[in-house]
């Protein structure tokens, strides 16, 4: 997904592309004072060729040429714009992928996520405190924030 285009053209609010799980200027290394994002580098570069190679491998492992997934989101205007952009990027860059969109009232989307009844989900969240773990705990399989199973 072209994060630069998303930040500039879809959000258009001064946002910048995020190339890691923790944003820039969020937290500093307590020993060095260096910004966490800068210290850890760009972990999520925009690389279509690598994405396409991984996609081809995934399709081969699944034994499928075409895959259809549903992407759910809340029904806010920005959520709709976001999932439409994501759908376009994924379908354009990953041959054989179809993304169906489903916008729901927020509570309905949350209920589906909690129950694990979804393929892909888009939601927003804000951190509670200025520590990188606040973002990284999403990826702990035991975290209540991780609804991916």
Short mmCIF file of C-alpha atoms in Angstrom, two decimals:
data_model
loop_
_atom_site.label_atom_id
_atom_site.label_comp_id
_atom_site.label_asym_id
_atom_site.label_seq_id
_atom_site.Cartn_x
_atom_site.Cartn_y
_atom_site.Cartn_z
CA UNK A 1 0.00 0.00 0.00
CA UNK A 2 1.43 3.34 -1.05
CA UNK A 3 1.49 5.06 2.34
CA UNK A 4 2.84 8.35 0.94
CA UNK A 5 -0.10 8.70 -1.45
CA UNK A 6 -2.51 7.68 1.30
CA UNK A 7 -1.15 10.32 3.70
CA UNK A 8 -1.08 13.12 1.13
CA UNK A 9 -4.11 12.44 -1.06
CA UNK A 10 -6.56 10.49 1.07
CA UNK A 11 -5.95 11.94 4.52
CA UNK A 12 -4.62 15.28 3.24
CA UNK A 13 -4.32 16.63 6.77
CA UNK A 14 -0.56 16.91 7.19
CA UNK A 15 -0.18 13.24 8.14
CA UNK A 16 3.03 11.51 7.15
CA UNK A 17 3.60 7.91 6.08
CA UNK A 18 4.41 5.50 8.88
CA UNK A 19 7.15 3.00 8.08
CA UNK A 20 7.03 1.11 11.37
CA UNK A 21 4.57 0.20 14.09
CA UNK A 22 5.47 3.15 16.32
CA UNK A 23 5.25 6.71 14.91
CA UNK A 24 8.10 9.21 14.87
CA UNK A 25 8.37 11.66 17.77
CA UNK A 26 6.26 9.44 20.02
CA UNK A 27 8.88 8.09 22.43
CA UNK A 28 12.61 8.42 23.02
CA UNK A 29 15.21 5.91 24.13
CA UNK A 30 15.66 6.75 27.84
CA UNK A 31 19.41 6.10 27.64
CA UNK A 32 20.28 7.99 24.45
CA UNK A 33 17.36 10.37 23.94
CA UNK A 34 17.09 9.19 20.33
CA UNK A 35 13.63 8.95 18.79
CA UNK A 36 12.35 5.34 18.86
CA UNK A 37 11.25 5.42 15.21
CA UNK A 38 14.58 6.82 14.00
CA UNK A 39 16.57 4.38 16.12
CA UNK A 40 14.68 1.39 14.69
CA UNK A 41 14.61 2.52 11.07
CA UNK A 42 12.03 1.95 8.37
CA UNK A 43 10.62 -1.49 9.08
CA UNK A 44 7.75 -1.36 6.59
CA UNK A 45 9.05 0.03 3.30
CA UNK A 46 6.79 0.30 0.25
CA UNK A 47 8.01 -2.53 -1.97
CA UNK A 48 5.58 -3.75 -4.63
CA UNK A 49 7.97 -6.34 -6.06
CA UNK A 50 8.48 -8.00 -2.68
CA UNK A 51 4.74 -7.90 -1.99
CA UNK A 52 3.99 -9.48 -5.36
CA UNK A 53 6.60 -12.21 -4.81
CA UNK A 54 5.08 -13.02 -1.42
CA UNK A 55 1.59 -12.95 -2.93
CA UNK A 56 2.60 -15.39 -5.68
CA UNK A 57 4.13 -17.71 -3.09
CA UNK A 58 1.00 -17.52 -0.92
CA UNK A 59 -1.28 -18.38 -3.85
CA UNK A 60 0.97 -21.33 -4.75
CA UNK A 61 0.92 -22.63 -1.17
CA UNK A 62 -2.87 -22.31 -1.07
CA UNK A 63 -3.25 -23.84 -4.53
CA UNK A 64 -5.41 -20.93 -5.69
CA UNK A 65 -5.16 -18.37 -8.48
CA UNK A 66 -7.95 -16.15 -7.18
CA UNK A 67 -8.72 -15.15 -3.62
CA UNK A 68 -11.63 -13.07 -2.36
CA UNK A 69 -11.54 -11.38 1.04
CA UNK A 70 -13.93 -9.06 2.83
CA UNK A 71 -12.60 -5.88 4.46
CA UNK A 72 -14.81 -4.49 7.21
CA UNK A 73 -14.73 -1.02 8.73
CA UNK A 74 -16.84 1.44 10.63
CA UNK A 75 -19.15 3.53 8.47
CA UNK A 76 -17.47 6.90 9.06
CA UNK A 77 -16.44 8.97 6.03
CA UNK A 78 -12.70 8.56 6.66
CA UNK A 79 -13.04 4.80 7.23
CA UNK A 80 -14.87 4.47 3.90
CA UNK A 81 -12.22 6.52 2.08
CA UNK A 82 -9.49 4.45 3.69
CA UNK A 83 -10.88 1.04 2.80
CA UNK A 84 -11.63 2.15 -0.76
CA UNK A 85 -7.99 3.20 -1.12
CA UNK A 86 -6.73 -0.05 0.41
CA UNK A 87 -9.03 -2.06 -1.87
CA UNK A 88 -7.72 -0.26 -4.95
CA UNK A 89 -4.08 -0.66 -3.94
CA UNK A 90 -4.38 -4.37 -3.13
CA UNK A 91 -6.41 -5.29 -6.20
CA UNK A 92 -4.16 -3.26 -8.50
CA UNK A 93 -0.92 -4.71 -7.15
CA UNK A 94 -1.85 -8.29 -6.26
CA UNK A 95 -3.24 -10.13 -9.31
CA UNK A 96 -6.10 -12.48 -8.50
CA UNK A 97 -7.13 -10.69 -5.30
CA UNK A 98 -10.64 -9.34 -4.90
CA UNK A 99 -11.48 -7.24 -1.86
CA UNK A 100 -15.15 -6.80 -0.99
CA UNK A 101 -15.91 -3.83 1.27
CA UNK A 102 -18.37 -3.78 4.15
CA UNK A 103 -18.97 -0.59 6.16
CA UNK A 104 -20.87 -1.06 9.41
CA UNK A 105 -21.84 0.95 12.45
CA UNK A 106 -18.80 0.97 14.76
CA UNK A 107 -20.29 -1.37 17.38
CA UNK A 108 -21.21 -3.93 14.71
CA UNK A 109 -17.64 -3.85 13.37
CA UNK A 110 -16.26 -4.29 16.87
CA UNK A 111 -18.63 -7.20 17.52
CA UNK A 112 -17.49 -8.97 14.34
CA UNK A 113 -13.85 -8.45 15.25
CA UNK A 114 -14.30 -9.67 18.81
CA UNK A 115 -16.08 -12.80 17.53
CA UNK A 116 -13.40 -13.35 14.88
CA UNK A 117 -15.97 -13.21 12.08
CA UNK A 118 -13.98 -11.26 9.51
CA UNK A 119 -11.21 -11.60 6.94
CA UNK A 120 -9.67 -8.12 7.16
CA UNK A 121 -10.62 -5.20 9.39
CA UNK A 122 -9.79 -1.51 9.46
CA UNK A 123 -10.16 0.49 12.64
CA UNK A 124 -8.58 3.42 14.39
CA UNK A 125 -7.07 3.68 17.84
CA UNK A 126 -5.05 6.15 19.88
CA UNK A 127 -2.34 5.32 22.43
CA UNK A 128 -2.88 5.64 26.17
CA UNK A 129 0.70 6.55 27.11
CA UNK A 130 3.99 7.47 25.42
CA UNK A 131 5.72 4.10 25.38
CA UNK A 132 6.34 2.00 22.25
CA UNK A 133 4.85 -1.06 23.99
CA UNK A 134 1.49 0.71 23.74
CA UNK A 135 1.60 0.05 19.98
CA UNK A 136 3.55 -3.20 20.02
CA UNK A 137 1.23 -5.03 22.43
CA UNK A 138 -1.31 -5.30 19.61
CA UNK A 139 0.86 -8.08 18.21
CA UNK A 140 0.95 -10.16 21.40
CA UNK A 141 -1.34 -13.14 20.83
CA UNK A 142 -2.58 -12.84 24.43
CA UNK A 143 -3.44 -9.15 24.18
CA UNK A 144 -7.09 -8.20 24.40
CA UNK A 145 -6.35 -5.76 21.58
CA UNK A 146 -5.38 -8.60 19.21
CA UNK A 147 -8.53 -9.96 17.58
CA UNK A 148 -6.78 -11.79 14.76
CA UNK A 149 -6.83 -15.15 16.52
#
